[in-house]
Coordinates of C-alpha atoms in Angstrom, one line a residue:
M1 CA 22.1 -9.1 -17.0
Q2 CA 25.1 -9.2 -14.7
D3 CA 28.5 -8.5 -16.8
N4 CA 30.9 -11.6 -16.5
P5 CA 33.7 -10.6 -13.7
T6 CA 36.3 -13.1 -15.7
S7 CA 35.8 -11.6 -19.4
P8 CA 38.9 -11.2 -20.8
S9 CA 38.4 -8.3 -22.9
T10 CA 37.3 -6.2 -19.5
G11 CA 39.1 -8.2 -17.1
S12 CA 37.9 -7.7 -13.7
S13 CA 35.7 -5.1 -13.0
A14 CA 35.8 -5.0 -8.9
A15 CA 40.0 -4.4 -9.8
L16 CA 39.1 -1.2 -11.3
P17 CA 38.6 2.0 -9.2
K18 CA 35.5 4.0 -9.1
L19 CA 35.4 7.7 -8.7
P20 CA 36.0 8.8 -5.0
K21 CA 32.6 11.0 -4.3
A22 CA 31.5 13.0 -1.0
P23 CA 28.0 12.9 0.2
S24 CA 26.4 15.9 -0.4
G25 CA 23.7 14.6 3.0
I26 CA 21.5 16.3 1.0
D27 CA 18.2 14.3 1.0
G28 CA 17.8 12.0 -2.7
L29 CA 20.5 14.1 -4.1
D30 CA 23.3 11.7 -3.3
E31 CA 20.4 9.1 -4.4
I32 CA 20.2 10.6 -8.2
T33 CA 24.4 11.1 -8.3
E34 CA 24.9 7.6 -7.3
G35 CA 26.7 8.7 -4.1
G36 CA 27.4 12.4 -4.0
L37 CA 29.5 14.9 -5.4
P38 CA 32.8 14.5 -7.1
L39 CA 35.4 14.5 -4.1
G40 CA 37.8 17.0 -4.6
R41 CA 36.1 18.4 -7.9
P42 CA 34.2 21.4 -8.7
T43 CA 30.4 21.2 -9.2
L44 CA 28.4 24.0 -10.7
V45 CA 25.4 24.5 -9.7
C46 CA 23.0 27.3 -11.8
G47 CA 19.5 28.3 -12.3
S48 CA 17.8 31.6 -12.2
A49 CA 16.5 33.1 -9.5
G50 CA 14.7 31.6 -6.5
C51 CA 15.6 28.2 -7.2
G52 CA 17.7 27.5 -4.1
K53 CA 21.2 27.8 -5.5
T54 CA 22.4 29.5 -2.1
L55 CA 20.5 27.3 0.1
M56 CA 21.6 24.5 -1.5
G57 CA 25.5 24.9 -1.1
I58 CA 24.7 26.2 2.6
E59 CA 23.6 22.4 3.1
F60 CA 26.0 21.1 1.4
L61 CA 28.6 22.9 4.1
V62 CA 26.3 22.2 6.8
R63 CA 25.8 18.4 6.5
G64 CA 29.1 18.1 5.6
I65 CA 30.1 19.3 9.1
Q66 CA 27.4 17.4 10.9
D67 CA 27.0 14.2 9.1
Y68 CA 30.7 13.8 7.9
N69 CA 32.9 16.1 10.0
E70 CA 34.1 17.6 7.2
P71 CA 35.0 21.8 7.8
G72 CA 34.0 24.2 5.2
V73 CA 34.7 27.7 4.0
L74 CA 31.9 29.6 2.8
M75 CA 32.4 32.8 0.3
T76 CA 30.2 34.7 -0.5
F77 CA 30.3 37.6 -3.2
E78 CA 26.4 39.0 -2.6
E79 CA 24.9 38.4 0.7
T80 CA 27.2 39.6 4.2
A81 CA 27.8 36.4 6.7
A82 CA 25.4 38.3 9.2
E83 CA 22.4 38.1 5.9
L84 CA 23.0 34.7 5.4
A85 CA 23.4 33.9 8.7
A86 CA 19.8 35.1 9.3
N87 CA 18.4 33.5 6.2
V88 CA 19.2 30.1 7.3
T89 CA 18.3 30.3 10.1
S90 CA 14.9 29.1 9.9
L91 CA 15.9 25.9 8.6
G92 CA 18.2 24.8 11.7
F93 CA 21.2 25.9 10.6
D94 CA 23.1 28.0 13.3
L95 CA 26.0 29.2 10.9
P96 CA 27.4 31.6 13.9
G97 CA 28.0 28.6 16.0
L98 CA 30.0 26.1 13.4
Q99 CA 31.6 29.3 13.0
A100 CA 32.9 29.9 17.2
E101 CA 33.5 25.9 16.4
G102 CA 36.0 26.4 14.0
K103 CA 34.2 23.9 11.7
L104 CA 33.1 26.6 9.5
R105 CA 34.6 30.0 7.8
L106 CA 32.3 32.7 6.5
D107 CA 34.3 35.0 4.2
H108 CA 32.2 37.9 2.3
V109 CA 34.1 39.5 -0.4
H110 CA 32.7 42.5 -1.8
V111 CA 33.5 43.3 -5.8
D112 CA 32.3 46.4 -7.5
R113 CA 33.1 47.1 -11.0
S114 CA 32.7 50.6 -11.1
E115 CA 35.7 50.3 -8.2
I116 CA 37.8 48.6 -10.8
E117 CA 40.2 50.1 -12.9
E118 CA 39.7 48.9 -16.2
T119 CA 43.9 48.3 -16.9
G120 CA 43.6 44.6 -17.8
E121 CA 45.9 43.5 -14.8
Y122 CA 43.0 42.7 -12.7
D123 CA 43.3 38.8 -11.9
L124 CA 41.8 36.5 -8.6
E125 CA 45.8 36.5 -7.0
G126 CA 44.3 37.8 -4.3
L127 CA 41.3 35.5 -4.0
F128 CA 43.4 32.4 -4.1
I129 CA 45.5 33.8 -1.3
R130 CA 42.9 34.7 0.5
L131 CA 40.4 31.8 -0.4
G132 CA 43.7 29.3 0.5
H133 CA 44.2 31.0 4.1
A134 CA 40.8 30.2 5.0
I135 CA 40.9 26.8 3.9
D136 CA 44.4 26.2 6.0
S137 CA 43.2 28.0 9.1
I138 CA 40.4 25.2 9.3
G139 CA 41.6 22.2 7.4
A140 CA 38.7 22.7 5.1
K141 CA 37.3 20.0 2.8
R142 CA 34.5 21.9 1.2
V143 CA 34.4 24.8 0.0
V144 CA 31.2 27.1 -1.5
L145 CA 31.8 29.9 -3.7
D146 CA 28.4 32.1 -4.0
T147 CA 28.0 33.6 -6.9
I148 CA 30.7 33.3 -9.7
E149 CA 29.1 36.4 -11.5
A150 CA 29.4 38.9 -9.8
L151 CA 33.6 37.8 -8.8
F152 CA 33.9 37.5 -12.6
S153 CA 32.3 41.2 -13.4
G154 CA 35.3 42.4 -13.4
F155 CA 36.8 41.0 -16.3
P156 CA 35.4 42.9 -19.3
N157 CA 38.0 41.0 -21.7
Q158 CA 36.1 38.5 -22.2
G159 CA 39.5 36.4 -23.0
V160 CA 41.2 36.8 -19.7
L161 CA 37.9 36.3 -18.5
R162 CA 38.0 32.6 -19.9
S163 CA 41.2 32.1 -19.0
E164 CA 40.4 33.1 -15.2
I165 CA 38.0 30.9 -15.2
R166 CA 39.6 28.0 -15.8
R167 CA 42.3 28.8 -13.5
L168 CA 40.5 29.1 -10.9
F169 CA 38.5 25.8 -11.6
H170 CA 42.0 24.0 -12.1
W171 CA 43.7 25.8 -8.6
L172 CA 40.5 24.5 -6.8
K173 CA 41.2 21.2 -8.1
D174 CA 44.9 21.4 -7.1
K175 CA 43.6 21.9 -3.6
G176 CA 41.6 18.9 -3.1
V177 CA 38.6 20.6 -1.8
T178 CA 35.2 19.8 -3.0
T179 CA 34.0 22.8 -4.1
V180 CA 30.2 23.6 -5.2
I181 CA 29.9 26.7 -7.4
T182 CA 26.7 29.1 -8.0
A183 CA 26.0 30.7 -10.9
E184 CA 23.3 32.5 -12.4
R185 CA 21.3 31.4 -16.0
G186 CA 22.2 33.3 -18.4
E187 CA 20.4 33.3 -22.1
G188 CA 20.3 30.4 -23.7
T189 CA 23.2 28.8 -22.0
L190 CA 23.5 27.1 -18.5
T191 CA 25.6 30.7 -17.1
R192 CA 26.0 33.9 -18.3
Q193 CA 29.4 33.2 -19.1
G194 CA 29.0 30.3 -21.0
L195 CA 32.0 28.7 -20.1
E196 CA 31.5 27.3 -16.0
E197 CA 29.7 24.5 -17.3
Y198 CA 32.3 23.6 -19.4
V199 CA 35.6 23.2 -17.2
S200 CA 33.1 21.9 -14.5
D201 CA 33.4 18.3 -13.2
C202 CA 29.8 17.9 -12.3
V203 CA 26.7 20.6 -13.6
I204 CA 23.4 20.6 -11.7
L205 CA 20.6 22.7 -13.2
L206 CA 17.9 23.7 -11.2
D207 CA 14.9 25.3 -12.3
N208 CA 11.7 27.3 -11.1
R209 CA 8.6 26.9 -13.0
V210 CA 5.0 27.6 -13.0
I211 CA 2.3 25.2 -14.4
D212 CA -1.3 25.8 -13.9
Q213 CA -0.4 28.2 -11.3
I214 CA 1.6 25.5 -9.3
T215 CA 5.0 26.6 -8.8
T216 CA 7.5 23.4 -9.3
R217 CA 11.0 23.1 -8.5
R218 CA 13.1 20.6 -10.8
L219 CA 16.6 19.3 -10.5
R220 CA 18.6 18.2 -13.2
I221 CA 22.6 16.4 -13.9
V222 CA 23.5 18.3 -17.1
K223 CA 26.9 16.2 -16.6
Y224 CA 29.0 14.2 -14.3
R225 CA 31.9 13.2 -15.3
G226 CA 33.6 9.8 -14.7
S227 CA 30.0 8.4 -13.0
T228 CA 26.8 7.5 -14.2
H229 CA 24.1 9.8 -12.7
G230 CA 20.2 10.0 -13.0
T231 CA 19.6 11.9 -16.3
N232 CA 15.7 12.4 -15.3
E233 CA 14.4 16.0 -14.2
Y234 CA 14.1 15.5 -10.0
P235 CA 11.2 17.5 -8.3
Y236 CA 12.8 18.7 -5.3
L237 CA 11.3 21.2 -2.4
I238 CA 12.9 23.6 0.0
T239 CA 11.0 22.9 3.7
E240 CA 12.0 23.4 6.5
D241 CA 14.5 20.7 7.2
G242 CA 16.7 21.9 3.5
I243 CA 16.4 20.8 0.3
S244 CA 14.7 17.3 -0.2
V245 CA 15.2 16.0 -4.0
L246 CA 12.3 13.3 -5.1
P247 CA 13.4 10.6 -7.2
V248 CA 11.0 10.1 -10.2
T249 CA 11.9 7.1 -10.9
S250 CA 11.0 4.1 -8.3
L251 CA 13.4 2.2 -6.4
Q252 CA 14.9 -1.2 -6.8
L253 CA 12.5 -3.7 -6.3
N254 CA 14.4 -5.9 -3.9
H255 CA 12.2 -4.8 -0.9
A256 CA 12.2 -7.7 1.7
V257 CA 8.4 -9.0 2.2
S258 CA 6.3 -10.5 4.9
N259 CA 4.1 -13.8 5.5
D260 CA 2.4 -11.9 8.1
I261 CA -1.5 -11.6 7.4
V262 CA -3.0 -8.4 8.5
S263 CA -7.3 -8.6 8.5
S264 CA -9.7 -6.1 6.8
G265 CA -11.9 -5.6 9.9
I266 CA -14.5 -7.4 8.0
P267 CA -14.4 -11.4 8.8
A268 CA -16.6 -12.0 5.8
L269 CA -14.5 -10.0 3.5
D270 CA -11.3 -11.8 5.3
E271 CA -12.7 -15.2 3.7
M272 CA -13.1 -14.1 0.6
F273 CA -9.0 -14.6 0.5
G274 CA -7.0 -17.5 0.7
R275 CA -4.7 -16.1 3.7
R276 CA -8.0 -14.4 5.2
G277 CA -6.7 -10.7 4.8
F278 CA -3.9 -9.0 3.5
Y279 CA -0.3 -9.3 3.3
Q280 CA 1.4 -7.3 5.7
G281 CA 3.8 -4.3 3.7
S282 CA 1.4 -4.9 0.7
S283 CA -0.6 -2.1 -0.9
V284 CA -4.3 -2.0 -1.4
L285 CA -6.6 -0.6 -3.9
I286 CA -10.4 -0.1 -3.0
T287 CA -11.9 1.5 -6.0
G288 CA -15.6 2.4 -6.9
T289 CA -18.1 5.2 -7.5
A290 CA -19.3 7.8 -5.1
G291 CA -21.9 6.8 -2.2
T292 CA -20.4 3.0 -2.2
A293 CA -18.9 3.6 1.6
K294 CA -15.2 3.4 0.2
T295 CA -14.3 5.3 3.3
T296 CA -16.4 3.7 5.6
L297 CA -14.3 0.1 4.6
A298 CA -11.1 2.5 4.7
A299 CA -12.1 3.2 8.3
T300 CA -12.8 -0.1 9.9
F301 CA -9.3 -1.2 8.5
A302 CA -8.2 1.7 10.5
A303 CA -9.8 0.5 13.4
E304 CA -9.0 -2.8 13.2
V305 CA -5.0 -2.2 12.7
C306 CA -5.4 0.3 16.0
R307 CA -7.5 -2.9 17.8
T308 CA -4.1 -4.8 17.8
G309 CA -2.1 -2.2 19.0
R310 CA -0.5 -0.7 16.0
R311 CA -0.2 2.6 14.5
C312 CA -2.5 4.1 11.6
L313 CA -2.2 7.0 9.6
F314 CA -5.3 8.0 7.6
L315 CA -4.8 11.0 5.6
A316 CA -7.8 13.0 4.7
F317 CA -8.5 14.7 1.3
E318 CA -12.3 15.0 1.5
E319 CA -13.4 15.6 5.3
S320 CA -11.8 16.7 8.5
P321 CA -11.1 14.6 11.5
Q322 CA -13.9 16.0 13.1
Q323 CA -16.1 14.9 10.4
L324 CA -14.4 11.4 9.9
V325 CA -14.7 10.7 13.6
R326 CA -18.4 11.7 13.8
N327 CA -19.5 9.8 10.3
M328 CA -17.8 6.6 10.9
H329 CA -19.3 6.7 14.9
S330 CA -22.9 6.5 12.9
V331 CA -21.7 3.0 12.0
N332 CA -20.3 1.9 15.1
I333 CA -16.8 3.0 14.1
E334 CA -15.3 4.1 17.0
L335 CA -11.9 5.9 16.4
A336 CA -12.4 9.0 18.5
S337 CA -10.1 6.3 21.4
Y338 CA -7.6 5.6 19.2
V339 CA -7.1 9.2 18.2
A340 CA -7.0 9.8 21.8
N341 CA -4.4 7.1 22.9
G342 CA -2.4 8.0 19.7
L343 CA -2.6 4.8 17.7
L344 CA -4.6 6.9 15.3
R345 CA -3.3 10.0 13.3
I346 CA -5.6 11.8 11.1
E347 CA -4.1 14.3 8.4
A348 CA -6.5 16.4 6.5
A349 CA -5.9 19.1 3.7
R350 CA -7.2 19.6 0.1
P351 CA -5.1 18.6 -2.1
T352 CA -4.9 22.4 -3.6
L353 CA -3.4 23.2 -0.5
N354 CA 0.3 22.2 -1.7
G355 CA 1.6 20.8 -5.1
L356 CA 2.2 16.8 -5.5
E357 CA 5.8 16.5 -4.6
R358 CA 5.0 18.8 -1.5
H359 CA 2.2 16.3 -0.9
L360 CA 5.1 13.5 -1.0
V361 CA 7.4 15.0 0.9
T362 CA 4.8 15.9 3.7
I363 CA 4.0 11.9 3.8
H364 CA 7.7 11.3 4.1
K365 CA 8.1 13.4 7.0
I366 CA 5.0 12.4 9.0
I367 CA 5.6 8.7 8.6
G368 CA 9.5 9.1 9.7
D369 CA 8.2 11.0 12.9
Y370 CA 4.8 8.9 13.2
K371 CA 6.2 5.4 12.3
P372 CA 2.8 3.9 11.7
D373 CA 2.1 0.6 10.8
A374 CA -0.6 1.6 8.5
V375 CA -1.4 4.5 5.9
I376 CA -4.4 5.2 4.5
I377 CA -5.2 7.9 1.7
D378 CA -8.9 8.7 1.2
P379 CA -9.2 9.1 -1.9
I380 CA -5.9 9.4 -4.3
S381 CA -8.4 10.7 -7.1
N382 CA -8.3 13.8 -5.6
L383 CA -4.9 14.5 -6.6
I384 CA -5.4 14.7 -10.1
S385 CA -6.4 18.7 -9.3
V386 CA -2.8 19.5 -8.6
G387 CA -1.3 17.9 -11.3
N388 CA -1.8 15.6 -14.5
L389 CA -1.7 11.9 -15.0
S390 CA 1.4 11.1 -15.3
E391 CA 2.5 13.4 -12.3
V392 CA 0.0 11.8 -10.2
K393 CA 1.2 8.4 -11.4
S394 CA 5.0 9.0 -10.6
M395 CA 4.2 10.1 -7.2
L396 CA 1.8 7.3 -6.6
I397 CA 4.7 4.9 -7.6
R398 CA 7.4 6.7 -5.3
L399 CA 4.7 6.5 -2.3
I400 CA 3.7 2.8 -2.8
D401 CA 7.5 1.7 -2.9
F402 CA 8.4 4.1 -0.4
L403 CA 5.9 2.0 1.9
K404 CA 6.9 -1.5 0.7
V405 CA 10.5 -0.5 1.6
N406 CA 9.6 0.3 5.6
N407 CA 7.0 -2.9 4.8
I408 CA 4.1 -0.2 5.9
T409 CA 0.6 -1.8 4.6
A410 CA -1.0 0.9 2.6
L411 CA -5.1 1.0 1.7
F412 CA -5.8 3.5 -1.4
T413 CA -9.2 4.8 -2.0
S414 CA -9.9 5.9 -5.4
L415 CA -13.0 7.6 -7.3
V416 CA -13.6 6.1 -10.3
S417 CA -15.9 7.7 -13.1
G418 CA -19.1 7.0 -14.9
R419 CA -17.1 6.2 -18.2
N420 CA -14.9 4.1 -16.7
I421 CA -17.2 2.0 -14.5
Q422 CA -16.9 -0.6 -17.1
Q423 CA -14.1 -0.9 -17.5
E424 CA -13.1 -0.8 -13.9
M425 CA -10.1 1.4 -14.4
T426 CA -8.8 3.9 -12.4
E427 CA -7.7 7.3 -13.9
E428 CA -4.3 7.5 -12.4
G429 CA -3.6 3.9 -13.6
V430 CA -2.0 2.7 -10.3
S431 CA -4.4 0.0 -10.3
S432 CA -1.8 -2.5 -11.9
L433 CA 0.7 -1.8 -9.3
V434 CA -1.0 -2.1 -6.4
D435 CA -0.9 -5.8 -4.3
T436 CA -4.7 -6.5 -3.9
W437 CA -7.7 -4.2 -5.5
I438 CA -11.2 -4.4 -4.2
S439 CA -13.7 -3.1 -6.3
V440 CA -17.1 -1.7 -5.1
R441 CA -20.1 -0.7 -7.1
D442 CA -23.7 -0.1 -7.5
L443 CA -25.8 -3.2 -7.9
E444 CA -29.1 -1.4 -9.4
G445 CA -32.2 -3.1 -9.7
I446 CA -35.8 -2.7 -9.9
G447 CA -36.4 0.9 -8.3
E448 CA -33.6 0.3 -5.4
R449 CA -29.9 1.0 -5.2
N450 CA -27.5 -2.0 -4.2
R451 CA -24.0 -2.1 -3.5
G452 CA -21.8 -4.9 -4.1
L453 CA -17.8 -6.2 -3.2
S454 CA -15.6 -8.3 -5.7
I455 CA -12.0 -9.0 -5.9
L456 CA -10.4 -8.3 -8.9
K457 CA -6.9 -9.6 -7.8
S458 CA -4.5 -10.5 -5.0
R459 CA -1.1 -11.1 -5.6
G460 CA 0.3 -14.0 -3.7
M461 CA -2.8 -15.6 -2.6
S462 CA -6.3 -17.3 -4.1
H463 CA -9.6 -15.6 -3.5
S464 CA -13.3 -15.7 -4.2
N465 CA -14.6 -14.6 -7.5
K466 CA -18.2 -13.7 -6.5
V467 CA -19.5 -10.0 -6.3
R468 CA -21.0 -9.8 -2.8
E469 CA -23.5 -7.2 -1.7
F470 CA -23.3 -5.7 1.4
L471 CA -24.9 -3.1 4.1
V472 CA -24.0 -0.4 5.6
T473 CA -25.7 -0.5 9.2
D474 CA -25.6 0.8 12.4
Q475 CA -23.1 -2.1 13.5
G476 CA -21.0 -1.6 10.3
I477 CA -20.6 -3.2 7.4
Q478 CA -22.8 -6.4 6.8
L479 CA -21.6 -9.0 4.2
L480 CA -24.8 -10.7 2.5
D481 CA -24.7 -14.4 1.4
V482 CA -24.7 -14.7 -2.2
V483 CA -28.2 -15.7 -3.5
I484 CA -29.0 -17.8 -6.8
G485 CA -32.2 -16.9 -8.7
P486 CA -32.9 -17.9 -11.7
A487 CA -31.0 -15.7 -14.1
G488 CA -28.4 -15.5 -11.7
I489 CA -27.1 -13.4 -8.5
V490 CA -29.7 -11.6 -7.0
T491 CA -29.8 -8.5 -4.4
G492 CA -31.9 -6.0 -2.6
A493 CA -35.8 -6.5 -3.2
G494 CA -34.9 -9.4 -5.4
R495 CA -33.1 -11.4 -2.8
L496 CA -35.6 -10.8 -0.5
T497 CA -38.4 -11.9 -3.1
Q498 CA -36.3 -15.0 -3.6
Q499 CA -35.5 -15.6 -0.5
L500 CA -39.6 -15.6 0.6
H501 CA -40.1 -18.1 -2.6
E502 CA -37.1 -20.2 -1.6
Q503 CA -39.0 -20.5 2.6
A504 CA -42.6 -20.8 0.3
Q505 CA -40.5 -23.9 -1.4
T506 CA -39.1 -25.2 1.8
L507 CA -42.3 -24.9 3.9
A508 CA -44.3 -26.5 1.1
A509 CA -41.3 -29.2 0.8
Q510 CA -42.0 -29.7 4.8
Q511 CA -45.8 -29.3 5.0
E512 CA -45.3 -32.3 2.1
Q513 CA -43.2 -34.3 4.1
E514 CA -45.2 -34.2 7.1
R515 CA -48.1 -35.2 5.1
K516 CA -46.4 -38.2 3.9
D517 CA -45.1 -39.1 7.4
R518 CA -49.2 -38.8 8.4
E519 CA -49.7 -41.4 5.2
L520 CA -47.2 -43.8 6.1
E521 CA -48.3 -44.0 10.1
R522 CA -51.6 -44.5 8.9
R523 CA -50.9 -47.2 6.5
R524 CA -48.9 -48.5 9.0
R525 CA -51.5 -49.0 11.3
V526 CA -53.7 -50.3 9.1
L527 CA -51.5 -52.7 8.7
E528 CA -50.8 -53.4 12.0
A529 CA -54.4 -54.1 12.5
T530 CA -54.8 -56.5 9.9
I531 CA -51.9 -58.5 10.8
G532 CA -53.1 -58.8 14.3
N533 CA -56.7 -59.9 12.9
L534 CA -54.9 -62.3 10.7
R535 CA -52.7 -63.4 13.8
T536 CA -56.0 -63.5 15.9
E537 CA -57.6 -65.8 12.8
F538 CA -54.5 -67.8 12.4
E539 CA -54.8 -68.9 16.0
S540 CA -57.8 -69.5 15.9
V541 CA -57.7 -71.9 13.2
E542 CA -54.5 -73.3 14.7
E543 CA -56.4 -73.6 17.9
E544 CA -59.1 -75.7 15.9
L545 CA -56.8 -77.6 13.9
R546 CA -54.6 -78.3 17.4
Q547 CA -58.2 -79.8 19.1
I548 CA -59.5 -81.5 16.1
N549 CA -55.7 -83.6 16.1
D550 CA -56.0 -83.8 19.6
E551 CA -59.6 -85.5 19.2
E552 CA -58.2 -87.4 16.4
L553 CA -55.2 -88.4 18.4
A554 CA -57.4 -89.7 21.2
R555 CA -60.0 -91.5 19.0
Q556 CA -56.9 -93.5 17.5
K557 CA -55.9 -94.1 20.9
T558 CA -59.1 -95.7 22.0
L559 CA -59.3 -97.6 19.0
A560 CA -56.0 -99.2 19.0
H561 CA -56.9 -99.8 22.9
N562 CA -60.1 -101.4 22.0
K563 CA -58.4 -103.4 18.7
A564 CA -55.9 -104.6 21.6
Q565 CA -58.6 -105.4 23.7
F566 CA -60.5 -107.8 21.3
A567 CA -57.1 -109.3 19.9
Q568 CA -56.6 -111.2 23.3
P569 CA -58.0 -114.5 24.0
L570 CA -61.1 -115.7 26.0
P571 CA -60.4 -117.9 29.3
L572 CA -61.2 -121.5 29.0
Q573 CA -64.1 -122.3 31.6
S574 CA -64.6 -125.6 33.3
E575 CA -67.0 -127.9 32.9
K576 CA -69.7 -128.4 36.5
P577 CA -72.1 -131.3 37.0
P578 CA -75.4 -130.4 36.7
R579 CA -77.1 -129.1 40.3
A580 CA -79.4 -131.4 41.5
L581 CA -83.2 -130.3 41.5

């Protein structure tokens, strides 16, 4: 639902100024803060030991220098500049180099409470002068103070302490620098003093917890004055590339889609889809019990992707790359050549090697480096061993959204337990999230076990509703034609028996047809002979009648002639005298 921009009660929302923000450059943090930290205001980063508070502050400075050309000042009250520089070298941060370029100032301020006389006259005026000079010398836009507890250890008087904290924050605002202040977490409060979180414009809480012997770091935006922000707890990682925050909530569903079709690698399976395959950039789930050839189906798809000249990333949680290549070779799926030419990359590791967030960030990094057209994860059900169902589902939602945004076709396999066979549901609960769901199952007959395949859903296209039996042969996967028996679809030995029965029926029908053809031919010959005899008899009778008729005509003609002769008058005879004797 969109607000009406011309609403008389609110006026034009476009005319209202938005809170200016400074992008942190930290992966994921700008997303949940909706743009970054408050520009020109202090942000408090608090947490227990080992949470990465100092690292977040340093990365905020380095990213600002490298990505946004904003010089920065790092003032530390615990570690020396040399120690900090050495600690972050492994992350690729060259603090001495940035100092030499005049873009970064490192200043270590040593504060020892035992050296401070409790006269009540100690304040931060000297710090303001020192910090102000560092800011002005390089035109700094960003400042990090690490950590504030050491700075205020010289204030035994709580009233003075509170006053100086407020003065420090106001002074930083007046300087117009975007500041990150780190603080240690207190007992029942966000900080030891319990005051910094109230005078800060933005408060970020870091937490490092251990659940089921697996360490997970969490980040939460406690408050953000003048801006909306993500309110959940977000996992974050400290990797060789710095800090990565992983938003739990999925991205907005506004990514582009493709109408291109990707083949499954099995022509008979493609024929079961209305568009002859999967949509490019869609997500495909193959579920089934153990031994139903889920990995073989996935490897067939991987080989088809590589055959067309595209890249495929295969993440295996159960088999090593060498074992996977060997096993698929036995069914005529040749993966070794694709691995050799770089079209196929197989990454294999046990899920327990890292936590869920670490796996997700590793996948993001590999995809960013390798840039595949398709990603296969076999199987996602193994992730249950490193997280509960809600955490696994959250991780997979983020992964599916990430792949969709990048138009990468995803294929997941999942093992379903015996109790879920009838329901055809996955333990991870992602079956409703994917675009295409293929179920493979055992079809048990009398004394045998067969495999069957069916399409439970395929968004955006029609699909077959039949259960197709398939075989894993030395030539790959072969889908068999549907055979209907008296009680429905038959498989295995029943299929063979039904085929033999149908062949016998066909042969019997053929023989019966041949017998009828022979009988018809015999009758035809008898009839033709009878017709010949009748024709001969008819000709004889006809000839006899013709002869009689001819004789009658001749007789009639003779009789008529004779009558004509008799009808003529006799000639007169003259009288002659008698001859003399």
